[in-house]
């Protein structure tokens, strides 16, 4: 005799739900749902979109200029061509590429130290203390954070010129150090994810507010500090417009402005390049050198970055 479950399944045999109930009635296990291939296809499309340009850039550095134009875009050139491109790139303006990399490292890390020393205490103060103008300050931080960097270059140039710092290292480091996103990120963390009971217990034990920040809040905020530091370093390293305006001499350029100089020396992009010609594979190799420090920093900091991005995602 049919059970009640089987009668309900027979009464609705044409639907997918009825088929699953029929399968469960026969085997005692729930039927498998069909796999949707759309998420995998979307991920594959994104992988191709982002990976192929990087792969092309890696292979372009191993070719001659004729091979770059005539051969398969994803074919490997030769180690001999890679060595020749390296020698030509390092010989450009007397190892200028290494000077640009040193300048980028100096500007980025100096600004990073100032950013961390200023943004983290500022975020803590905005999250933990009540003072007049706090809301206005927070709104101003959000407004500046949302403004494109290019809109601030001219006002910054006028301010830096007023104090006679144009052409110096500080004309780059000080504007780099102003990082409102870091202030807002630490403000969000301290106001949502930091256990207030720990801070109150430290105050009851006699800690000053600075002691509470240094001994309790700051160690707990290490992942967010790493996240602020990484974002600040990437923003400083990849900034082009500000140093292009502030620095008049080539030996002061960071690597991003140096890449623009190399681009101007490629005959295919600038017919008036003159004697200091740079071939396109050499430009590809210089681009790889410019992005390598960011990749290295990311690989060493990825554990802290993941922890920082997940900070505050759950709340007990």
PDB file of N, CA, C and O in Angstrom, residues 13-39:
ATOM      1  N   UNK A  13       3.469  14.896  -9.802  1.00  0.00           N
ATOM      2  CA  UNK A  13       4.678  14.290 -10.370  1.00  0.00           C
ATOM      3  C   UNK A  13       5.391  15.208 -11.334  1.00  0.00           C
ATOM      4  O   UNK A  13       6.545  14.969 -11.670  1.00  0.00           O
ATOM      5  N   UNK A  14       4.793  16.255 -11.814  1.00  0.00           N
ATOM      6  CA  UNK A  14       5.399  17.061 -12.862  1.00  0.00           C
ATOM      7  C   UNK A  14       6.279  18.188 -12.360  1.00  0.00           C
ATOM      8  O   UNK A  14       6.931  18.845 -13.156  1.00  0.00           O
ATOM      9  N   UNK A  15       6.294  18.429 -11.097  1.00  0.00           N
ATOM     10  CA  UNK A  15       7.080  19.533 -10.562  1.00  0.00           C
ATOM     11  C   UNK A  15       8.418  19.036 -10.046  1.00  0.00           C
ATOM     12  O   UNK A  15       8.598  17.860  -9.712  1.00  0.00           O
ATOM     13  N   UNK A  16       9.375  19.971  -9.954  1.00  0.00           N
ATOM     14  CA  UNK A  16      10.725  19.611  -9.469  1.00  0.00           C
ATOM     15  C   UNK A  16      10.673  19.252  -7.996  1.00  0.00           C
ATOM     16  O   UNK A  16      11.362  18.326  -7.555  1.00  0.00           O
ATOM     17  N   UNK A  17       9.823  19.944  -7.233  1.00  0.00           N
ATOM     18  CA  UNK A  17       9.710  19.618  -5.813  1.00  0.00           C
ATOM     19  C   UNK A  17       9.145  18.215  -5.638  1.00  0.00           C
ATOM     20  O   UNK A  17       9.577  17.445  -4.775  1.00  0.00           O
ATOM     21  N   UNK A  18       8.163  17.849  -6.482  1.00  0.00           N
ATOM     22  CA  UNK A  18       7.608  16.502  -6.398  1.00  0.00           C
ATOM     23  C   UNK A  18       8.631  15.449  -6.735  1.00  0.00           C
ATOM     24  O   UNK A  18       8.665  14.373  -6.130  1.00  0.00           O
ATOM     25  N   UNK A  19       9.513  15.733  -7.700  1.00  0.00           N
ATOM     26  CA  UNK A  19      10.564  14.780  -8.053  1.00  0.00           C
ATOM     27  C   UNK A  19      11.534  14.585  -6.900  1.00  0.00           C
ATOM     28  O   UNK A  19      11.982  13.465  -6.630  1.00  0.00           O
ATOM     29  N   UNK A  20      11.869  15.676  -6.222  1.00  0.00           N
ATOM     30  CA  UNK A  20      12.795  15.538  -5.095  1.00  0.00           C
ATOM     31  C   UNK A  20      12.157  14.749  -3.960  1.00  0.00           C
ATOM     32  O   UNK A  20      12.815  13.929  -3.307  1.00  0.00           O
ATOM     33  N   UNK A  21      10.865  14.991  -3.706  1.00  0.00           N
ATOM     34  CA  UNK A  21      10.199  14.224  -2.655  1.00  0.00           C
ATOM     35  C   UNK A  21      10.088  12.754  -3.042  1.00  0.00           C
ATOM     36  O   UNK A  21      10.196  11.864  -2.200  1.00  0.00           O
ATOM     37  N   UNK A  22       9.904  12.487  -4.332  1.00  0.00           N
ATOM     38  CA  UNK A  22       9.851  11.089  -4.787  1.00  0.00           C
ATOM     39  C   UNK A  22      11.195  10.403  -4.595  1.00  0.00           C
ATOM     40  O   UNK A  22      11.267   9.250  -4.169  1.00  0.00           O
ATOM     41  N   UNK A  23      12.278  11.133  -4.911  1.00  0.00           N
ATOM     42  CA  UNK A  23      13.619  10.567  -4.720  1.00  0.00           C
ATOM     43  C   UNK A  23      13.885  10.304  -3.244  1.00  0.00           C
ATOM     44  O   UNK A  23      14.445   9.270  -2.863  1.00  0.00           O
ATOM     45  N   UNK A  24      13.475  11.224  -2.412  1.00  0.00           N
ATOM     46  CA  UNK A  24      13.685  11.021  -0.973  1.00  0.00           C
ATOM     47  C   UNK A  24      12.851   9.839  -0.472  1.00  0.00           C
ATOM     48  O   UNK A  24      13.290   9.078   0.384  1.00  0.00           O
ATOM     49  N   UNK A  25      11.636   9.667  -1.009  1.00  0.00           N
ATOM     50  CA  UNK A  25      10.791   8.552  -0.570  1.00  0.00           C
ATOM     51  C   UNK A  25      11.391   7.206  -0.977  1.00  0.00           C
ATOM     52  O   UNK A  25      11.281   6.223  -0.251  1.00  0.00           O
ATOM     53  N   UNK A  26      12.071   7.134  -2.149  1.00  0.00           N
ATOM     54  CA  UNK A  26      12.644   5.868  -2.588  1.00  0.00           C
ATOM     55  C   UNK A  26      13.928   5.518  -1.868  1.00  0.00           C
ATOM     56  O   UNK A  26      14.169   4.384  -1.497  1.00  0.00           O
ATOM     57  N   UNK A  27      14.816   6.507  -1.724  1.00  0.00           N
ATOM     58  CA  UNK A  27      16.154   6.210  -1.215  1.00  0.00           C
ATOM     59  C   UNK A  27      16.342   6.586   0.242  1.00  0.00           C
ATOM     60  O   UNK A  27      17.309   6.155   0.859  1.00  0.00           O
ATOM     61  N   UNK A  28      15.476   7.430   0.761  1.00  0.00           N
ATOM     62  CA  UNK A  28      15.661   7.883   2.137  1.00  0.00           C
ATOM     63  C   UNK A  28      16.653   9.014   2.258  1.00  0.00           C
ATOM     64  O   UNK A  28      16.936   9.475   3.348  1.00  0.00           O
ATOM     65  N   UNK A  29      17.260   9.464   1.136  1.00  0.00           N
ATOM     66  CA  UNK A  29      18.210  10.581   1.149  1.00  0.00           C
ATOM     67  C   UNK A  29      17.665  11.697   0.282  1.00  0.00           C
ATOM     68  O   UNK A  29      17.016  11.447  -0.731  1.00  0.00           O
ATOM     69  N   UNK A  30      17.974  12.952   0.635  1.00  0.00           N
ATOM     70  CA  UNK A  30      17.501  14.069  -0.194  1.00  0.00           C
ATOM     71  C   UNK A  30      18.189  14.062  -1.549  1.00  0.00           C
ATOM     72  O   UNK A  30      19.369  13.751  -1.669  1.00  0.00           O
ATOM     73  N   UNK A  31      17.451  14.379  -2.605  1.00  0.00           N
ATOM     74  CA  UNK A  31      18.015  14.402  -3.948  1.00  0.00           C
ATOM     75  C   UNK A  31      18.950  15.600  -4.102  1.00  0.00           C
ATOM     76  O   UNK A  31      18.745  16.650  -3.500  1.00  0.00           O
ATOM     77  N   UNK A  32      19.988  15.419  -4.922  1.00  0.00           N
ATOM     78  CA  UNK A  32      20.936  16.493  -5.171  1.00  0.00           C
ATOM     79  C   UNK A  32      20.323  17.533  -6.097  1.00  0.00           C
ATOM     80  O   UNK A  32      19.715  17.208  -7.099  1.00  0.00           O
ATOM     81  N   UNK A  33      20.540  18.785  -5.733  1.00  0.00           N
ATOM     82  CA  UNK A  33      20.072  19.857  -6.584  1.00  0.00           C
ATOM     83  C   UNK A  33      21.040  20.038  -7.750  1.00  0.00           C
ATOM     84  O   UNK A  33      22.252  19.849  -7.598  1.00  0.00           O
ATOM     85  N   UNK A  34      20.567  20.452  -8.914  1.00  0.00           N
ATOM     86  CA  UNK A  34      21.467  20.665 -10.050  1.00  0.00           C
ATOM     87  C   UNK A  34      22.431  21.808  -9.774  1.00  0.00           C
ATOM     88  O   UNK A  34      22.073  22.825  -9.167  1.00  0.00           O
ATOM     89  N   UNK A  35      23.669  21.634 -10.211  1.00  0.00           N
ATOM     90  CA  UNK A  35      24.710  22.633  -9.973  1.00  0.00           C
ATOM     91  C   UNK A  35      24.526  23.802 -10.934  1.00  0.00           C
ATOM     92  O   UNK A  35      24.362  23.610 -12.142  1.00  0.00           O
ATOM     93  N   UNK A  36      24.550  24.994 -10.389  1.00  0.00           N
ATOM     94  CA  UNK A  36      24.439  26.207 -11.211  1.00  0.00           C
ATOM     95  C   UNK A  36      25.826  26.627 -11.683  1.00  0.00           C
ATOM     96  O   UNK A  36      26.683  26.983 -10.874  1.00  0.00           O
ATOM     97  N   UNK A  37      26.103  26.592 -12.991  1.00  0.00           N
ATOM     98  CA  UNK A  37      27.452  26.923 -13.473  1.00  0.00           C
ATOM     99  C   UNK A  37      27.724  28.413 -13.553  1.00  0.00           C
ATOM    100  O   UNK A  37      28.857  28.817 -13.821  1.00  0.00           O
ATOM    101  N   UNK A  38      26.721  29.272 -13.317  1.00  0.00           N
ATOM    102  CA  UNK A  38      26.903  30.703 -13.508  1.00  0.00           C
ATOM    103  C   UNK A  38      27.979  31.299 -12.591  1.00  0.00           C
ATOM    104  O   UNK A  38      28.828  32.073 -13.066  1.00  0.00           O
ATOM    105  N   UNK A  39      28.006  30.980 -11.274  1.00  0.00           N
ATOM    106  CA  UNK A  39      29.079  31.558 -10.439  1.00  0.00           C
ATOM    107  C   UNK A  39      30.470  31.178 -10.915  1.00  0.00           C
ATOM    108  O   UNK A  39      31.380  32.018 -10.917  1.00  0.00           O
TER     109      UNK A  39
END
